[in-house]
Coordinates of C-alpha atoms in Angstrom, one line a residue:
M1 CA -26.9 92.4 70.2
T2 CA -28.7 89.8 72.4
Q3 CA -31.7 91.4 74.2
W4 CA -31.8 90.1 77.8
V5 CA -35.0 89.4 79.6
E6 CA -35.4 90.7 83.2
L7 CA -37.5 88.3 85.2
P8 CA -39.1 89.1 88.6
M9 CA -38.5 86.7 91.4
E10 CA -41.1 85.6 93.9
N11 CA -39.6 87.8 96.6
G12 CA -40.0 90.9 94.5
S13 CA -36.4 91.3 93.4
V14 CA -35.2 90.8 89.9
R15 CA -33.4 87.8 88.6
R16 CA -30.1 88.4 86.8
K17 CA -30.4 88.4 83.1
D18 CA -31.3 85.1 81.6
R19 CA -30.4 83.2 78.5
S20 CA -32.6 80.2 78.8
G21 CA -35.2 81.5 76.2
W22 CA -32.6 81.9 73.5
V23 CA -31.0 78.5 74.2
L24 CA -34.4 76.9 74.1
A25 CA -35.2 78.6 70.8
V26 CA -31.9 77.5 69.3
I27 CA -32.6 73.9 70.3
V28 CA -36.1 73.9 68.9
F29 CA -34.9 75.5 65.6
A30 CA -32.1 73.0 65.2
A31 CA -34.4 70.0 65.8
E32 CA -37.0 71.3 63.4
F33 CA -34.5 72.2 60.7
I34 CA -32.6 68.9 60.9
F35 CA -35.8 66.9 60.7
G36 CA -37.1 69.1 57.8
C37 CA -33.9 68.6 55.8
Y38 CA -34.0 64.9 56.4
L39 CA -37.7 64.7 55.4
Y40 CA -37.3 66.9 52.2
A41 CA -33.7 66.7 51.0
V42 CA -32.9 63.1 52.0
K43 CA -36.3 61.2 51.8
G44 CA -37.8 63.5 49.1
D45 CA -41.1 63.5 51.1
I46 CA -42.2 67.1 50.2
Q47 CA -45.5 68.8 50.9
E48 CA -46.9 70.2 47.7
D49 CA -48.2 73.4 49.3
A50 CA -44.8 74.1 50.9
L51 CA -43.1 73.7 47.6
S52 CA -45.5 76.0 45.8
R53 CA -44.9 78.7 48.5
V54 CA -41.1 78.5 47.7
A55 CA -41.9 78.5 44.0
N56 CA -43.7 81.8 44.4
A57 CA -40.6 83.3 45.9
F58 CA -38.5 81.7 43.2
Y59 CA -40.5 83.5 40.4
V60 CA -39.8 86.9 42.0
L61 CA -36.1 86.4 41.6
F62 CA -35.4 84.0 38.7
S63 CA -38.3 84.2 36.1
R64 CA -38.1 85.9 32.7
N65 CA -39.8 89.0 34.2
P66 CA -38.5 89.2 37.8
H67 CA -40.9 91.4 39.9
L68 CA -42.5 91.3 43.3
G69 CA -45.9 90.8 41.9
A70 CA -44.8 87.3 40.7
I71 CA -45.3 86.2 44.3
G72 CA -49.0 85.8 43.4
F73 CA -52.3 87.3 44.4
V74 CA -54.3 84.3 45.6
W75 CA -52.5 82.9 48.7
N76 CA -51.2 85.2 51.4
P77 CA -47.7 86.4 50.4
L78 CA -45.9 86.6 53.8
P79 CA -44.5 83.1 53.8
S80 CA -43.1 83.5 50.3
M81 CA -41.7 86.9 51.2
F82 CA -39.9 85.4 54.2
E83 CA -38.4 82.8 51.9
L84 CA -37.0 85.3 49.5
P85 CA -33.5 85.7 51.2
P86 CA -32.8 81.9 51.4
V87 CA -34.2 81.4 47.8
A88 CA -31.7 84.0 46.6
L89 CA -29.0 81.4 47.3
W90 CA -30.4 79.1 44.6
R91 CA -27.6 79.6 42.1
W92 CA -25.1 78.3 44.6
F93 CA -27.3 75.8 46.5
P94 CA -30.2 74.6 44.3
P95 CA -31.9 72.4 47.0
V96 CA -32.9 75.6 48.9
A97 CA -35.6 75.9 46.2
S98 CA -35.9 72.5 44.5
D99 CA -36.2 70.7 47.9
A100 CA -38.1 73.5 49.6
L101 CA -35.4 74.0 52.2
A102 CA -36.2 77.7 52.3
G103 CA -39.6 76.9 53.6
V104 CA -38.2 74.4 56.1
F105 CA -35.8 77.2 57.4
I106 CA -38.7 79.7 57.8
T107 CA -41.1 77.4 59.6
S108 CA -38.2 76.2 61.9
V109 CA -37.6 79.9 62.8
A110 CA -41.4 80.3 63.5
S111 CA -41.5 77.3 65.7
A112 CA -38.5 78.6 67.7
A113 CA -40.1 81.9 68.0
I114 CA -43.3 80.3 69.5
A115 CA -41.1 78.4 72.0
F116 CA -39.2 81.6 73.0
A117 CA -42.4 83.7 73.4
L118 CA -44.2 81.1 75.5
H119 CA -41.1 80.5 77.7
R120 CA -40.6 84.2 78.3
A121 CA -44.3 84.6 79.2
L122 CA -44.2 81.7 81.6
L123 CA -41.1 83.1 83.3
W124 CA -42.9 86.4 83.7
A125 CA -45.7 84.5 85.3
E126 CA -43.1 83.3 87.9
V127 CA -43.1 79.7 86.7
S128 CA -39.8 78.1 87.4
K129 CA -37.3 77.9 84.5
T130 CA -37.2 74.1 84.5
T131 CA -41.0 73.7 84.5
S132 CA -41.4 76.3 81.8
I133 CA -38.9 74.6 79.6
V134 CA -40.7 71.3 80.1
V135 CA -44.1 72.7 79.1
V136 CA -42.7 74.5 76.1
L137 CA -40.8 71.4 74.9
C138 CA -43.9 69.3 75.3
L139 CA -45.7 71.7 72.9
A140 CA -42.7 71.9 70.5
L141 CA -42.5 68.1 70.4
H142 CA -46.2 67.6 69.9
P143 CA -46.2 65.4 66.7
F144 CA -48.4 67.9 64.8
M145 CA -46.5 71.0 65.9
F146 CA -43.2 69.3 65.3
L147 CA -44.1 68.1 61.8
Y148 CA -45.5 71.5 60.7
G149 CA -42.6 73.3 62.3
A150 CA -40.3 71.4 59.9
N151 CA -42.3 71.0 56.6
G152 CA -42.4 74.6 55.2
M153 CA -46.2 75.0 55.4
S154 CA -47.7 78.3 56.3
E155 CA -49.6 77.0 59.4
M156 CA -46.6 77.4 61.8
I157 CA -45.9 81.0 60.6
F158 CA -49.5 81.9 61.2
A159 CA -49.5 80.2 64.6
C160 CA -46.4 82.2 65.5
F161 CA -48.1 85.5 65.0
L162 CA -51.4 84.2 66.5
V163 CA -49.5 83.3 69.7
I164 CA -47.7 86.7 69.8
S165 CA -50.9 88.5 69.3
L166 CA -52.7 86.6 72.0
L167 CA -49.8 86.9 74.5
N168 CA -49.8 90.7 74.0
Y169 CA -53.5 90.9 74.5
L170 CA -53.2 88.9 77.7
S171 CA -50.5 91.2 79.0
W172 CA -52.8 94.2 78.1
K173 CA -55.5 92.6 80.3
D174 CA -53.2 93.0 83.3
D175 CA -51.5 96.3 82.8
R176 CA -53.7 98.1 80.2
A177 CA -50.5 99.3 78.4
V178 CA -51.5 100.6 75.0
S179 CA -48.2 99.4 73.6
R180 CA -49.3 95.8 74.2
L181 CA -52.5 96.4 72.3
V182 CA -50.6 97.9 69.4
M183 CA -48.3 94.9 69.3
A184 CA -51.3 92.6 69.4
G185 CA -52.8 94.4 66.4
C186 CA -49.6 94.4 64.4
A187 CA -49.2 90.6 65.1
L188 CA -52.8 90.1 63.9
A189 CA -52.0 92.0 60.7
M190 CA -48.9 89.8 60.1
A191 CA -51.1 86.7 60.7
F192 CA -53.5 88.0 58.0
W193 CA -50.6 88.2 55.6
A194 CA -49.8 84.5 56.4
R195 CA -53.3 82.9 56.3
Y196 CA -56.9 84.1 55.8
E197 CA -58.0 82.4 59.0
A198 CA -56.6 85.5 60.7
V199 CA -60.0 87.2 59.8
A200 CA -61.9 84.7 62.0
F201 CA -59.3 85.0 64.8
G202 CA -59.4 88.8 64.5
V203 CA -63.2 88.7 65.0
G204 CA -62.9 86.6 68.1
L205 CA -60.1 88.8 69.5
F206 CA -62.1 91.9 68.8
A207 CA -65.0 90.5 70.7
V208 CA -63.0 89.7 73.8
V209 CA -61.1 93.0 73.8
L210 CA -64.3 94.9 73.3
S211 CA -65.9 93.0 76.3
D212 CA -62.8 93.9 78.4
A213 CA -62.9 97.5 77.4
L214 CA -66.6 97.9 78.1
R215 CA -66.4 96.2 81.5
R216 CA -63.1 97.8 82.7
A217 CA -62.9 101.3 81.3
P218 CA -60.7 103.4 83.6
A219 CA -62.5 105.8 85.9
D220 CA -61.4 109.2 87.2
A221 CA -62.2 109.7 90.9
Q222 CA -61.9 113.5 90.7
V223 CA -64.6 113.6 87.9
R224 CA -66.8 111.5 90.2
L225 CA -66.6 114.1 92.9
L226 CA -67.6 116.9 90.6
M227 CA -70.8 115.3 89.2
S228 CA -74.1 114.2 90.6
R229 CA -74.7 110.4 90.6
R230 CA -77.1 110.6 87.7
D231 CA -74.7 112.7 85.5
Y232 CA -71.8 110.5 86.5
R233 CA -73.6 107.4 85.3
R234 CA -74.4 109.0 82.0
F235 CA -70.8 110.1 81.7
R236 CA -69.5 106.7 82.5
R237 CA -71.7 105.1 79.8
Q238 CA -70.3 107.5 77.2
E239 CA -66.8 107.0 78.5
R240 CA -67.0 103.3 78.3
L241 CA -68.3 103.5 74.7
W242 CA -65.5 105.9 73.7
Y243 CA -62.9 103.8 75.4
A244 CA -64.2 100.7 73.8
A245 CA -64.2 102.3 70.3
A246 CA -60.6 103.7 70.8
T247 CA -59.4 100.3 72.0
A248 CA -61.0 98.5 69.1
L249 CA -59.4 101.0 66.7
V250 CA -56.0 100.5 68.1
L251 CA -56.3 96.7 67.9
L252 CA -57.9 96.4 64.4
L253 CA -56.4 99.3 62.5
P254 CA -53.2 97.3 61.3
A255 CA -55.3 94.3 60.3
V256 CA -58.0 96.3 58.6
Y257 CA -55.5 98.3 56.7
S258 CA -53.7 95.1 55.6
G259 CA -57.0 93.7 54.3
I260 CA -57.8 96.9 52.4
M261 CA -54.3 97.1 50.9
W262 CA -54.5 93.4 49.8
M263 CA -57.8 94.2 47.9
V264 CA -56.2 97.4 46.4
L265 CA -53.3 95.4 45.1
N266 CA -55.6 92.8 43.6
A267 CA -57.6 95.6 42.0
E268 CA -54.6 97.5 40.7
I269 CA -52.6 94.5 39.3
M270 CA -55.2 91.8 38.7
H271 CA -58.0 94.2 37.9
D272 CA -60.3 92.6 40.4
P273 CA -60.3 93.5 44.1
L274 CA -61.6 90.0 45.0
Y275 CA -59.3 88.2 42.7
F276 CA -57.9 86.2 45.6
L277 CA -61.4 85.0 46.5
H278 CA -62.9 83.8 43.2
S279 CA -60.2 83.6 40.6
A280 CA -59.5 80.3 38.7
Y281 CA -56.7 79.5 41.2
S282 CA -58.6 80.5 44.4
N283 CA -59.9 78.3 47.1
L284 CA -63.4 78.6 45.8
S285 CA -62.4 77.2 42.5
L286 CA -60.3 74.4 44.0
T287 CA -63.2 73.4 46.3
S288 CA -65.8 73.5 43.6
M289 CA -65.0 69.8 42.9
L290 CA -65.9 68.7 46.4
S291 CA -69.5 68.1 45.6
S292 CA -68.4 65.1 43.5
A293 CA -66.8 63.5 46.5
S294 CA -69.2 61.5 48.6
K295 CA -67.6 62.4 51.9
Y296 CA -68.1 66.1 51.4
R297 CA -71.4 65.8 49.6
A298 CA -72.8 63.9 52.6
I299 CA -72.1 66.8 55.0
E300 CA -72.8 69.8 52.8
H301 CA -75.7 71.8 54.2
H302 CA -76.1 69.4 57.2
P303 CA -75.0 71.3 60.3
V304 CA -75.0 68.3 62.6
R305 CA -73.0 66.2 60.2
V306 CA -70.5 69.1 59.8
L307 CA -70.1 69.3 63.6
L308 CA -69.5 65.5 63.8
F309 CA -67.0 65.8 61.0
M310 CA -65.2 68.6 62.8
W311 CA -65.3 66.9 66.2
E312 CA -63.6 63.8 64.7
R313 CA -60.6 66.1 63.9
I314 CA -60.6 68.7 66.6
W315 CA -61.0 66.8 69.8
V316 CA -57.3 65.9 70.1
F317 CA -56.4 69.5 70.0
M318 CA -59.0 70.5 72.6
I319 CA -57.6 68.4 75.4
P320 CA -55.4 71.3 76.8
V321 CA -58.5 73.5 76.5
G322 CA -60.4 71.0 78.6
M323 CA -57.6 71.0 81.1
L324 CA -57.8 74.7 81.4
L325 CA -61.5 74.5 82.1
V326 CA -60.9 71.9 84.8
Y327 CA -58.3 74.2 86.3
R328 CA -60.6 77.2 86.3
L329 CA -63.3 75.0 87.9
I330 CA -61.0 73.9 90.7
R331 CA -59.9 77.6 91.3
G332 CA -63.6 78.7 91.3
R333 CA -63.3 80.7 88.2
L334 CA -65.2 78.7 85.7
V335 CA -68.3 80.9 85.6
R336 CA -66.4 84.1 84.7
W337 CA -66.0 86.3 81.6
E338 CA -62.5 85.0 81.1
T339 CA -63.9 81.4 80.5
L340 CA -66.2 82.7 77.8
Q341 CA -63.3 84.7 76.3
L342 CA -61.1 81.6 76.2
L343 CA -63.9 79.6 74.5
V344 CA -64.5 82.4 71.9
L345 CA -60.8 82.5 71.0
A346 CA -60.5 78.7 70.8
A347 CA -63.6 78.4 68.6
S348 CA -63.0 81.4 66.3
I349 CA -61.1 79.6 63.6
P350 CA -63.1 76.3 63.8
S351 CA -66.2 78.5 63.4
L352 CA -64.9 79.6 60.0
Q353 CA -64.3 76.0 59.1
F354 CA -67.8 75.2 60.1
L355 CA -69.2 77.8 57.7
L356 CA -66.9 76.7 54.9
L357 CA -67.7 73.0 55.3
L358 CA -71.4 73.7 55.5
H359 CA -71.2 75.4 52.1
G360 CA -68.8 72.9 50.5
A361 CA -65.9 75.3 50.4
S362 CA -63.3 73.5 52.5
Y363 CA -61.4 70.2 52.4
G364 CA -61.5 70.0 56.2
W365 CA -57.9 68.8 56.5
L366 CA -56.5 68.2 60.0
R367 CA -54.3 71.2 59.9
F368 CA -57.3 73.5 59.8
F369 CA -58.3 72.5 63.3
F370 CA -55.1 72.5 65.4
Y371 CA -55.2 76.2 66.5
P372 CA -57.0 75.6 69.9
L373 CA -53.8 73.9 71.0
P374 CA -51.4 76.9 70.8
I375 CA -54.2 79.2 72.0
A376 CA -54.7 77.1 75.1
V377 CA -51.0 77.1 76.0
A378 CA -50.8 80.8 75.4
W379 CA -53.8 81.4 77.7
W380 CA -52.1 79.2 80.3
T381 CA -49.5 81.9 80.9
Y382 CA -52.3 84.2 81.9
E383 CA -53.7 81.7 84.4
M384 CA -50.3 81.3 85.9
R385 CA -49.8 85.1 86.1
S386 CA -53.2 85.5 87.8
D387 CA -52.3 82.9 90.5
A388 CA -48.6 83.9 90.9
R389 CA -49.2 85.2 94.5
Q390 CA -52.1 83.0 95.4
L391 CA -50.9 79.4 95.0
E392 CA -48.2 77.6 96.9
R393 CA -45.2 76.6 94.9
R394 CA -46.0 72.9 95.0
W395 CA -49.6 73.5 93.7
R396 CA -48.2 75.7 90.9
E397 CA -45.8 72.9 89.9
L398 CA -48.6 70.4 90.0
A399 CA -50.6 72.7 87.7
Q400 CA -47.7 72.8 85.3
V401 CA -47.5 69.0 85.3
A402 CA -51.2 68.8 84.5
M403 CA -50.8 71.2 81.5
A404 CA -47.7 69.3 80.2
A405 CA -49.6 66.0 80.6
S406 CA -52.6 67.3 78.6
I407 CA -50.2 68.4 75.8
V408 CA -48.5 64.9 75.9
I409 CA -51.9 63.1 75.8
S410 CA -53.0 65.3 72.9
G411 CA -49.7 64.5 71.1
V412 CA -50.1 60.7 71.6
F413 CA -53.6 60.6 70.2
T414 CA -52.6 63.0 67.4
G415 CA -49.7 60.8 66.5
I416 CA -51.9 57.7 66.3
I417 CA -54.3 59.5 64.0
M418 CA -51.6 60.8 61.7
E419 CA -50.0 57.4 61.5
R420 CA -53.1 55.2 61.1
N421 CA -56.1 57.2 60.0
A422 CA -55.9 58.3 56.3
N423 CA -59.5 59.5 56.5
V424 CA -59.1 62.0 59.3
A425 CA -55.5 63.0 58.5
P426 CA -54.9 62.4 54.7
E427 CA -52.1 64.8 54.3
E428 CA -50.1 63.7 57.3
Y429 CA -50.8 60.0 56.6
S430 CA -49.4 60.5 53.1
L431 CA -46.4 62.3 54.4
L432 CA -45.6 59.4 56.8
H433 CA -46.3 56.7 54.2
M434 CA -44.4 57.8 51.0
D435 CA -45.3 54.6 49.1
K436 CA -49.0 55.7 49.3
N437 CA -48.4 59.3 48.5
E438 CA -49.8 60.2 45.1
V439 CA -48.6 63.8 45.4
I440 CA -45.0 62.7 45.7
Q441 CA -45.4 60.5 42.6
Q442 CA -46.7 63.5 40.6
L443 CA -43.8 65.7 41.8
R444 CA -41.3 63.0 40.7
I445 CA -42.9 63.1 37.2
Q446 CA -42.5 66.9 37.1
Q447 CA -38.8 66.4 38.0
Q448 CA -38.5 64.0 35.1
I449 CA -39.9 66.6 32.8
A450 CA -37.4 69.2 34.1
Q451 CA -34.6 66.7 33.6
Y452 CA -35.7 66.2 30.0
I453 CA -35.8 69.9 29.4
N454 CA -32.3 70.3 30.9
Q455 CA -30.8 67.6 28.8
D456 CA -32.7 67.8 25.4
L457 CA -34.2 71.3 25.4
P458 CA -31.8 73.5 27.4
R459 CA -32.5 76.7 25.4
A460 CA -36.0 76.0 24.1
T461 CA -38.8 78.3 25.0
V462 CA -41.4 76.2 26.9
L463 CA -44.7 77.6 28.0
M464 CA -46.4 76.2 31.2
D465 CA -48.7 77.3 33.9
S466 CA -46.9 77.6 37.2
Y467 CA -50.1 76.8 39.0
S468 CA -49.5 73.1 38.2
A469 CA -45.9 72.9 36.9
F470 CA -44.1 74.7 39.8
D471 CA -41.9 71.7 40.5
V472 CA -40.8 71.6 36.8
I473 CA -39.8 75.3 37.1
L474 CA -37.8 74.8 40.3
H475 CA -35.7 72.0 38.7
V476 CA -35.0 73.6 35.4
R477 CA -31.5 75.0 35.2
Q478 CA -32.4 77.9 32.9
P479 CA -35.7 79.2 34.2
R480 CA -35.4 82.4 32.1
H481 CA -36.2 80.3 29.0
L482 CA -39.6 79.3 30.4
V483 CA -42.8 81.3 29.8
I484 CA -44.8 81.0 33.0
T485 CA -47.9 82.5 34.5
S486 CA -46.3 85.5 36.2
D487 CA -44.6 86.7 33.0
Y488 CA -46.1 89.9 31.6
D489 CA -46.7 88.3 28.2
F490 CA -48.0 84.9 29.4
A491 CA -51.6 85.5 28.4
N492 CA -50.8 86.6 24.9
A493 CA -48.1 84.0 24.5
L494 CA -50.7 81.3 25.4
R495 CA -53.1 82.7 22.8
Y496 CA -50.5 83.5 20.1
P497 CA -47.6 81.1 20.6
W498 CA -46.0 81.8 17.2
T499 CA -45.7 85.5 17.6
H500 CA -44.0 85.0 21.1
H501 CA -41.6 82.4 19.9
V502 CA -43.0 79.6 22.0
Q503 CA -41.5 76.4 20.9
Y504 CA -43.2 73.9 23.3
I505 CA -46.3 73.8 25.5
L506 CA -46.5 71.6 28.6
V507 CA -50.0 70.3 29.3
P508 CA -51.2 68.3 32.4
D509 CA -54.1 65.8 32.3
P510 CA -57.2 67.9 33.2
V511 CA -58.2 65.9 36.2
N512 CA -57.7 66.3 40.0
G513 CA -57.7 70.1 39.8
Y514 CA -55.6 70.4 36.6
Q515 CA -58.6 71.6 34.7
F516 CA -57.9 75.0 36.2
D517 CA -54.5 75.0 34.5
A518 CA -54.4 78.0 32.1
V519 CA -53.5 75.8 29.1
N520 CA -56.4 73.5 29.8
R521 CA -58.8 76.4 30.3
I522 CA -57.9 77.9 26.9
Y523 CA -57.5 74.5 25.0
P524 CA -59.7 72.0 26.9
T525 CA -59.1 69.1 24.5
L526 CA -55.4 69.7 23.7
Y527 CA -54.2 67.1 26.2
A528 CA -56.5 64.4 25.0
H529 CA -56.6 65.1 21.2
G530 CA -53.7 67.4 20.4
A531 CA -54.2 69.9 17.5
P532 CA -52.9 70.4 13.9
W533 CA -50.7 73.3 15.1
V534 CA -48.8 71.1 17.6
R535 CA -47.0 67.8 17.6
L536 CA -46.6 65.5 20.6
E537 CA -43.0 65.6 21.6
K538 CA -43.0 63.4 24.6
S539 CA -45.4 62.0 27.3
F540 CA -44.6 61.9 31.0
G541 CA -47.4 60.0 32.7
T542 CA -50.1 62.5 33.2
W543 CA -48.2 65.3 31.4
R544 CA -47.7 65.8 27.7
L545 CA -45.1 68.1 26.0
Y546 CA -46.2 69.4 22.6
R547 CA -44.0 71.1 20.1
V548 CA -45.5 74.2 18.4
L549 CA -45.4 73.9 14.6
E550 CA -44.6 76.8 12.4
P551 CA -47.8 78.2 10.7
F552 CA -48.2 77.3 7.1
A553 CA -50.7 77.8 4.4
E554 CA -52.8 74.7 5.1
S555 CA -53.1 75.5 8.8
R556 CA -54.1 79.0 8.0
A557 CA -56.9 77.8 5.7
L558 CA -58.0 75.4 8.5
V559 CA -58.2 78.3 10.9
R560 CA -60.3 80.3 8.5
Q561 CA -62.7 77.4 8.1
G562 CA -63.1 77.1 11.8
F563 CA -61.5 73.6 12.0
F564 CA -59.5 74.5 15.1
E565 CA -62.6 76.0 16.7
H566 CA -64.9 72.9 16.4
K567 CA -62.5 70.0 16.0
E568 CA -59.6 70.8 18.2
G569 CA -61.3 72.5 21.2
L570 CA -60.2 76.2 20.7
H571 CA -61.8 78.3 23.4
P572 CA -64.9 80.1 22.2
N573 CA -63.6 83.5 23.3
L574 CA -60.7 83.1 20.8
R575 CA -62.7 82.2 17.7
E576 CA -62.4 85.6 16.2
R577 CA -58.7 86.0 16.9
K578 CA -55.8 85.3 14.5
W579 CA -53.4 82.5 15.3
Y580 CA -50.5 83.6 13.0
P581 CA -48.6 86.8 12.3
P582 CA -50.4 89.1 10.0

């Protein structure tokens, strides 16, 4: 059933139940979903990361060994878990997986949820319905927010829980209701399951909540009357500390528990509690190549250069934050704790990026710096609630126009950067210019491989690493014939292909990150030089499909002589292993 929202009017009475939030959410969802379907299903302009998230959900349901652990233990699993229900429709509607429409659906829902939450918060701050809709639509139609609400990436899902967490914290600042703090903590935990940046935001949120708890711990007037002034001061210090500790525990417990559980799952299944941090597929491995790029090598270990690099990307998203600071200055509230709290929250995630860029562990993409924008709009609801009874209606409306204008100005500059500046916004620029998008070209090659497998090798057992070949897997009609990374026997099948009935092995060119492909890690020269135990079946641009030959006496002799070890690049760890059935 539809849950109605009761909204207080300026005269103290209660408005009749209102549907505007739900209507607004439906409009935002429809716009995002239609645009995403056009972008992905019609134009074929797909974001690689969005497709890989859908693929992770696909492995859970349609691989040789369907199991929840197939969702992966490197990237946060929540986006792929949300995508499981729509991906389940793959048999009847393949584009839901092959064109990443499951991801488009989920991010459209997240964008609609942000619009609904902000609209409701503004109405509770006694902002007029029309003005609230205008502000929320300005944010939803901001070029960056609109693009990432439609492209299936994890950023909008994370931003949704970030906004929900922040709105509940701001409500707690007013009424001190523990339920609000609990909801803020639960939303923070959900944000962690979406993206690791939640750790940085959680540290910032913890700092501001702790400062509120220490400054505004509730006092009991009756206790004050029963104690001397000196005893009461000592009691109040202890009371503040206990209240702050209890408040922090309520806020952080869900997120800390989530982090511990994630490490426990990594330890139990992958045999390494920090597998997500330093495995071959982790962010640290992927960014290990950055030192070879002059752009990143120039800023590594140079704090000032890192700050300039960040400012070039973040300033467009800081315009609404600047408007907030001007508003607080006009209202005489600039030099207050709340101003520092706003800046701490806005700088929390960029601070993490500063540390990563400083140590050469981040690509510094534009999407890593947009979070101050939704944080500023969420904080705006608190400003309006604080001034609900103090400002005349016309001044409140003027303030709303100023916020909407700051979002529009931010959107205009962001759109220009995304359209014209490939250096600052490489991902967005590539998405808007398909003819220059190398990722799309690689995905099309993978689709050609899948088409070849469907037509010429429909029942063959083909081994491939889903880290790099996920688009092949999503386009194959019989995925249960594939041996992929999440299968229980993948590691052994890769080392002993004959005993696991592997007929073909798909190998990518070990450049541009594909050196981390499991096949290339085990056989580093297989792509370039082949091996006596395989025969080249077909080449697809930067991919090669090898047929695994049956073992015979001559090849066994070559194995015993170490020919494979020294001439064909067999991994040193495998030199003592047999490559044929006993």
